[in-house]
XYZ file of C-alpha atoms in Angstrom:
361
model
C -144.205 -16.953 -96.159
C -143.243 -15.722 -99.634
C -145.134 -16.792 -102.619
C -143.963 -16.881 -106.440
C -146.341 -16.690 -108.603
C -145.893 -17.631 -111.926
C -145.583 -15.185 -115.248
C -147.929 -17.822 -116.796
C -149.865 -21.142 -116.739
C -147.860 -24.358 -117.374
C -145.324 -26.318 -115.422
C -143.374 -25.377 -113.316
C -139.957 -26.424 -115.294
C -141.581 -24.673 -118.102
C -142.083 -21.153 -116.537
C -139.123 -18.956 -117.232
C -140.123 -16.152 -114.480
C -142.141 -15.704 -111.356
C -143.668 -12.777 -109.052
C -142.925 -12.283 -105.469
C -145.820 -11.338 -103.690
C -146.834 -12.746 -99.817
C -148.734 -15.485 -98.514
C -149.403 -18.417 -96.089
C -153.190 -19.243 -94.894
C -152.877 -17.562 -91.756
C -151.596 -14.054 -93.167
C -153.716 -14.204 -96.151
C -156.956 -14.320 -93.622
C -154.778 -11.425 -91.063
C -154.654 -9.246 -94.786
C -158.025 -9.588 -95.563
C -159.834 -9.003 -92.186
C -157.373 -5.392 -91.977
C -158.554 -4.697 -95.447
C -162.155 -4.833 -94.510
C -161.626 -2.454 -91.094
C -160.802 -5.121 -88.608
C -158.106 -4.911 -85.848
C -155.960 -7.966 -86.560
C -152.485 -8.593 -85.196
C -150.021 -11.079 -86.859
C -147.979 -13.374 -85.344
C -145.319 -15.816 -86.359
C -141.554 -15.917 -87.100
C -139.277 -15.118 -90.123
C -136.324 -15.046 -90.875
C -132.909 -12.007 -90.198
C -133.329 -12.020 -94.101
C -134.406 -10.036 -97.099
C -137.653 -11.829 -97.293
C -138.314 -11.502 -94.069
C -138.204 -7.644 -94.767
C -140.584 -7.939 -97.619
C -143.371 -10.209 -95.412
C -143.359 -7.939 -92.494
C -143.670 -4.340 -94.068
C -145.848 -5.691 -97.208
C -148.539 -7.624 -94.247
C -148.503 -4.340 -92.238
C -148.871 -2.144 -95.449
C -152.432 -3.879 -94.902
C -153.125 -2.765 -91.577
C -152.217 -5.798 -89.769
C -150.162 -5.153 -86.428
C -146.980 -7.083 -86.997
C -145.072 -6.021 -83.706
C -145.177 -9.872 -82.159
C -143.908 -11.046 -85.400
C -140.167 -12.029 -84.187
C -136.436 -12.203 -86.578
C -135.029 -15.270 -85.988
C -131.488 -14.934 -84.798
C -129.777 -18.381 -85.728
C -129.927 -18.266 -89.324
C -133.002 -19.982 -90.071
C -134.700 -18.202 -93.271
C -138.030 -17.248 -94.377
C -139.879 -19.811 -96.060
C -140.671 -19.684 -100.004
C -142.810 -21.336 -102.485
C -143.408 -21.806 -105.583
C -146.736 -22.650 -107.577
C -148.158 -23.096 -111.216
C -151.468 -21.212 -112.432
C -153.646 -24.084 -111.923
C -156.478 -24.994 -109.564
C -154.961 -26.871 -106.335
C -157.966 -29.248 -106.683
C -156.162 -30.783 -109.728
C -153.751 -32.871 -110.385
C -151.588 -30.586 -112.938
C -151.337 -27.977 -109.928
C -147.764 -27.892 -108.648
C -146.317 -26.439 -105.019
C -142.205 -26.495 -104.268
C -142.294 -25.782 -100.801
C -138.995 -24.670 -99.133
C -140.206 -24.750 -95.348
C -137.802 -27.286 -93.702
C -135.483 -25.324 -91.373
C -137.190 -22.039 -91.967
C -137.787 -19.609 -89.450
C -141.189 -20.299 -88.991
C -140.628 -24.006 -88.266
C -139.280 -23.363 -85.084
C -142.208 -21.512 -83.226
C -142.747 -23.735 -80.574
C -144.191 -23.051 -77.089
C -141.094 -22.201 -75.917
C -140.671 -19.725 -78.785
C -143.871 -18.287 -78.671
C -145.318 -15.707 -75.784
C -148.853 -17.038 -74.868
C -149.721 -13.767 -74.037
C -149.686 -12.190 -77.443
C -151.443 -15.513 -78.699
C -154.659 -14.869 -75.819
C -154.085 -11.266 -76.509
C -157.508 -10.920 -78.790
C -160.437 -12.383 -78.454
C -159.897 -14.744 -81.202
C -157.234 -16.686 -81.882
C -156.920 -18.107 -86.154
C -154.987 -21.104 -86.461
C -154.279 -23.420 -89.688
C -153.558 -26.660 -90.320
C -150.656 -25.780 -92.439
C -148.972 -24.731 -89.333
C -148.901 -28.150 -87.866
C -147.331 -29.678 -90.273
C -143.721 -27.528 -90.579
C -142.543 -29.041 -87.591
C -142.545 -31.049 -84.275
C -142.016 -27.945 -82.445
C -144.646 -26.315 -84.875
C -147.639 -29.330 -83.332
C -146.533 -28.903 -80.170
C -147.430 -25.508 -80.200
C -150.887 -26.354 -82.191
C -152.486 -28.952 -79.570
C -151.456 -26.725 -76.812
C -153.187 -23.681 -77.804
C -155.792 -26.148 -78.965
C -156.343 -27.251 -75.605
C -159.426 -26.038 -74.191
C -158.719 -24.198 -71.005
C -159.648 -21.495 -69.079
C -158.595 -18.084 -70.517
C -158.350 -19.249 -74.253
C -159.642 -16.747 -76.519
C -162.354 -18.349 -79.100
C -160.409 -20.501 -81.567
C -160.732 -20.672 -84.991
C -159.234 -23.043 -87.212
C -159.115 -24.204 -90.738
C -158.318 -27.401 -91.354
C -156.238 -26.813 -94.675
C -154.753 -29.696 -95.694
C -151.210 -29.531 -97.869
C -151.035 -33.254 -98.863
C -147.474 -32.285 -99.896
C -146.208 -31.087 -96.267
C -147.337 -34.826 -94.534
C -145.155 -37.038 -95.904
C -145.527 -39.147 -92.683
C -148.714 -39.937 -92.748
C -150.082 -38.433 -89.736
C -152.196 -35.813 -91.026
C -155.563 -37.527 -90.944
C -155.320 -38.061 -87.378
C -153.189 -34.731 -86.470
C -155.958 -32.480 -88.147
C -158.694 -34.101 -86.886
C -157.717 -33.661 -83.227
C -156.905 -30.089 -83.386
C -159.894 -29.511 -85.404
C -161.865 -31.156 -82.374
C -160.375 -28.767 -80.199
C -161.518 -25.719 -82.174
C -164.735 -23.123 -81.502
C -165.062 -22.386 -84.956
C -163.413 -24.801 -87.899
C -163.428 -24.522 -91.998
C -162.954 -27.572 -94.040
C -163.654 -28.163 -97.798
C -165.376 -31.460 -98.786
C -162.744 -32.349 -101.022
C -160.334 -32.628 -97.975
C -162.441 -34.230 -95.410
C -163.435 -36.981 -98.329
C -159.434 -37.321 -98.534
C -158.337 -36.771 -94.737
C -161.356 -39.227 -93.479
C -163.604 -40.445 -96.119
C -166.494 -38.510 -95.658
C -168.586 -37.612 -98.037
C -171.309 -34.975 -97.023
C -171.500 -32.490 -94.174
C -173.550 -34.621 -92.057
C -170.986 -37.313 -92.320
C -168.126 -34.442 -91.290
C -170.532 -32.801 -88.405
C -170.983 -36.055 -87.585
C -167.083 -36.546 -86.966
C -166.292 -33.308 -85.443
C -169.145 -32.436 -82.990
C -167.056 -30.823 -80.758
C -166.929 -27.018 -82.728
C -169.583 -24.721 -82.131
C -169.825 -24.100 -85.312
C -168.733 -26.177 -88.359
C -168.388 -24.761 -91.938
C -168.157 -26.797 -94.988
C -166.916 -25.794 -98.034
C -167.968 -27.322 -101.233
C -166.297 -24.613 -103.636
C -168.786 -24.289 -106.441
C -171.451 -26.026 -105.051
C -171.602 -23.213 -102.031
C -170.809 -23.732 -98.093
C -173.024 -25.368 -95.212
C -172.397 -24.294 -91.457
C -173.541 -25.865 -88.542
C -173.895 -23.300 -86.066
C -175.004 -24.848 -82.354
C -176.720 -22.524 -79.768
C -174.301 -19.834 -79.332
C -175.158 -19.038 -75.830
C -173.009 -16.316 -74.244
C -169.591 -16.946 -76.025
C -167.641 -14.094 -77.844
C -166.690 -13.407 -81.192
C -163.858 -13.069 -83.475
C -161.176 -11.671 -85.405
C -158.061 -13.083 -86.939
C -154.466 -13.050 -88.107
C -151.433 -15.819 -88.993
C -150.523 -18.051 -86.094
C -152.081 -15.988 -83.861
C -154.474 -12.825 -84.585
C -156.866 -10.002 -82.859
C -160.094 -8.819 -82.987
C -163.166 -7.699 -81.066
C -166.514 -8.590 -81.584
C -169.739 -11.321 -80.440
C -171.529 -14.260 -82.119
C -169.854 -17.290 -81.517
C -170.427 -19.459 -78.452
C -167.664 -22.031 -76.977
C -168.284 -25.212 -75.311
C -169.614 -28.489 -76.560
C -173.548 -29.486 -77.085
C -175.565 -31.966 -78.574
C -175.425 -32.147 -82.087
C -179.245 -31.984 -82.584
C -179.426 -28.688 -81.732
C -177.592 -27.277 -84.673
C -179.234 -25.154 -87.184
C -178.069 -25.777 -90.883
C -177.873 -23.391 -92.959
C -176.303 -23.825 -97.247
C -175.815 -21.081 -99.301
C -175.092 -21.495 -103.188
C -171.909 -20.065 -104.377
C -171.418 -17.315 -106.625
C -170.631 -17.522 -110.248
C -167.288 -16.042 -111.289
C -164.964 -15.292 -113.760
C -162.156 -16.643 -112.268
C -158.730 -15.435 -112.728
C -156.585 -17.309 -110.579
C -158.053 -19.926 -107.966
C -155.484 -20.121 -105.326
C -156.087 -17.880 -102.260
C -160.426 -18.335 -101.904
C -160.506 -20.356 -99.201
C -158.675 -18.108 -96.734
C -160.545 -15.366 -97.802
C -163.844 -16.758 -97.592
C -162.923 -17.510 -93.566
C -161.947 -13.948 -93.687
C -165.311 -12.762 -94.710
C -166.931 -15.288 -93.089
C -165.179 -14.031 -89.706
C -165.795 -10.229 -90.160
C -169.411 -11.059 -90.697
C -169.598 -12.824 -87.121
C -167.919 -9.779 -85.631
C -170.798 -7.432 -86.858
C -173.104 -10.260 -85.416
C -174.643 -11.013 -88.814
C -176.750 -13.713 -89.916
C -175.918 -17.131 -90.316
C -177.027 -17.071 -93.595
C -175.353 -13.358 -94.313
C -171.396 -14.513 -92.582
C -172.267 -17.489 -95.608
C -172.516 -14.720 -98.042
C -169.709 -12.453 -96.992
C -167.410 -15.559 -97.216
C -168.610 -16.192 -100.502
C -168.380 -12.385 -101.458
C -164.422 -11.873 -100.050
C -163.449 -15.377 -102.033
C -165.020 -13.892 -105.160
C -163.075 -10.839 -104.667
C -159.482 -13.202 -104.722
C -160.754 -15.390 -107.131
C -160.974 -12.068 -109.720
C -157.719 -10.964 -109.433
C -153.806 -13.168 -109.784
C -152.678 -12.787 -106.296
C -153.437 -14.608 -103.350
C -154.978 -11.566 -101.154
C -157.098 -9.047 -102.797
C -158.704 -5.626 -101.269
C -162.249 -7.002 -100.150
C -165.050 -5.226 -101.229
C -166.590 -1.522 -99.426
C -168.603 -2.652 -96.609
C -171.864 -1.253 -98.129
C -171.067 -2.649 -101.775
C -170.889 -6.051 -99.721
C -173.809 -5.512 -97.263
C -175.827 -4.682 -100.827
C -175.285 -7.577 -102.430
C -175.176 -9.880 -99.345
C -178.853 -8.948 -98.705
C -180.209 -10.033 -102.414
C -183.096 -12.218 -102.428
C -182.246 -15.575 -103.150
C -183.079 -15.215 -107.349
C -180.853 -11.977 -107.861
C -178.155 -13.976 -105.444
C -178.453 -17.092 -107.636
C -177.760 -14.448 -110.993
C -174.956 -13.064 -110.113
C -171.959 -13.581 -112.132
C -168.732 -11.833 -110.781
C -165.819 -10.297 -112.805
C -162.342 -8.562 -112.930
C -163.082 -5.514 -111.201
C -166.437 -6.342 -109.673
C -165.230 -5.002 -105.855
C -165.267 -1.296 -106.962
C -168.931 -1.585 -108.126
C -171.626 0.608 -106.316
C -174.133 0.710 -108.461
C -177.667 -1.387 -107.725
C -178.361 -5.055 -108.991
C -178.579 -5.088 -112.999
C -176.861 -1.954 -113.501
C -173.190 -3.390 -112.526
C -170.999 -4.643 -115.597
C -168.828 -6.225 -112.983
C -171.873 -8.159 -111.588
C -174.421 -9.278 -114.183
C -177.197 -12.446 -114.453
C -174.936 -15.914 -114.816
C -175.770 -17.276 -118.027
């Protein structure tokens, strides 16, 4: 999808010019794992169109494969939208989506070759997806189904209040998100999607996933991460991605088994706060290829949504693995006085030495 993004804050009436750049949730994450060395492959539709153009050499400039991404030959266009400046949490941040009838709309399991969907050995799905169209949730619950073959699923949960005008989304998201290996969801949308309030109360409701991250934006991310036994790992991309790697396991368990693990957020000087969340899966999901940590895939989540939240667009290059691997393996003080600014990911110098990284105040 193309995003503009506007020449400054205020309303969207009120903003006389805008920036095309790309995104959607699902090529935002494909961007960011290529960035940081991953094999990802991209696949969706868009549109016979200028647009179209733009999204598929501007997601490969990245690295990201983008030979399954298929031209729609009926006339259907790429998708748009438009946003304001402003933190989606709040109520003065404004999206014009124009979606209906695009060329993505109409992937569908007819549309769609299962084979380059199980062609990696993860497969990242959103819940934005589900929402464009019947055809679109068709295709969602059945590569949500768990069957034989299926490559480990991801999926973030991603809720666009503005794109489920029927209602359905608490009950749409939930299912696929039961369906899932590996699922991201923020507090603020499981309090609105199903009125839970902590990540007990959401583990609790989804105890399906093998593991289960929570997001609580400044207040840092919790995952629930069962015994991973001898499943594979993962790598990403938009509908439908690719990558190698170990760590996750599939199946479901007993919940009591989980091992729960928080880690604070960083502070940051933000620039523009649209963008984090899909990074932070990004870096959360490179992490789990390398096999890291619990604890450390926490901090390379928090790391790659730092890097976005520095800079106006809604993918930004990631950090050098070693910069990341540095600060990822602070001890919990120097962690907790980090503050992160413009700039920060070109930093290589040590703890306390970086202007780009200094003690929060």
């Amino acid at each position: 999808m193309v995003t503009f993004l506007p020449s400054r804050p205020g309303r969207l009436a009120d903003v006389p010019a805008f920036t095309r750049t790309i995104g959607g949730a699902e090529s935002n994450v494909a961007c960011a794992l290529a960035a940081a060395g991953r094999t990802v492959r991209w696949i969706s539709r868009v549109g016979a169109d200028g647009f179209g153009d733009h999204l598929v050499e501007a997601i490969g400039a990245y690295g990201v494969d983008t030979s399954a991404v298929r031209r729609d030959a009926d006339g259907r266009p790429t998708g748009v939208y438009f946003r304001t400046a402003t933190d989606r949490s709040t109520t003065a941040h404004e999206v014009a989506y124009y979606r209906a009838g695009s060329a993505a709309s109409a992937m569908s399991p007819r549309t769609m070759d299962l084979a380059d969907l199980w062609s990696g050995r993860v497969l990242h799905l959103s819940g934005i997806t589900a929402a464009l169209s019947d055809d679109c949730l068709a295709l969602m619950r059945e590569l949500s189904e768990r069957r034989a073959g299926r490559p480990l699923l991801s999926f973030d949960v991603n809720h666009r209040p503005a794109l489920w005008r029927d209602g359905s989304g608490p009950r749409v998201l939930l299912d696929l998100a039961r369906g899932a290996d590996l699922v991201f969801v923020g507090d603020d949308e499981a309090a609105q999607l199903w009125d839970l309030h902590s990540p007990e109360a959401i583990r609790e409701a989804l105890p399906e996933p093998a593991v289960l991250v929570v997001k609580a934006g400044a207040n840092g991310a919790t995952a629930f991460v069962r015994d991973p036994g001898t499943g594979t790992g993962t790598g990403t991309g938009t509908g439908a991605a690719t990558g190698t790697g170990a760590g996750i396991g599939t199946g479901t368990a007993d919940p009591a088994v989980d091992t729960v693990t928080s880690v604070p957020a960083l502070a940051v000087d933000v620039v523009a706060p649209v963008g984090a969340g899909d990074a932070f899966a990004a870096g959360f999901l490179s992490a789990t290829l390398r096999d890291l940590s619990t604890e450390a895939r926490l901090r390379h989540g928090h790391l790659t949504a730092a890097a976005v939240l520095t800079d106006a667009g809604d993918v930004s290059a990631p950090p050098a693995r070693a910069h990341a691997d540095r600060l990822a393996a602070l001890d919990d003080a120097a962690w907790a006085g980090l503050r992160l600014g413009p700039g920060w990911t070109s930093g290589a110098a040590e703890p306390g030495q970086r202007q780009e990284a200094v003690p929060a105040s």
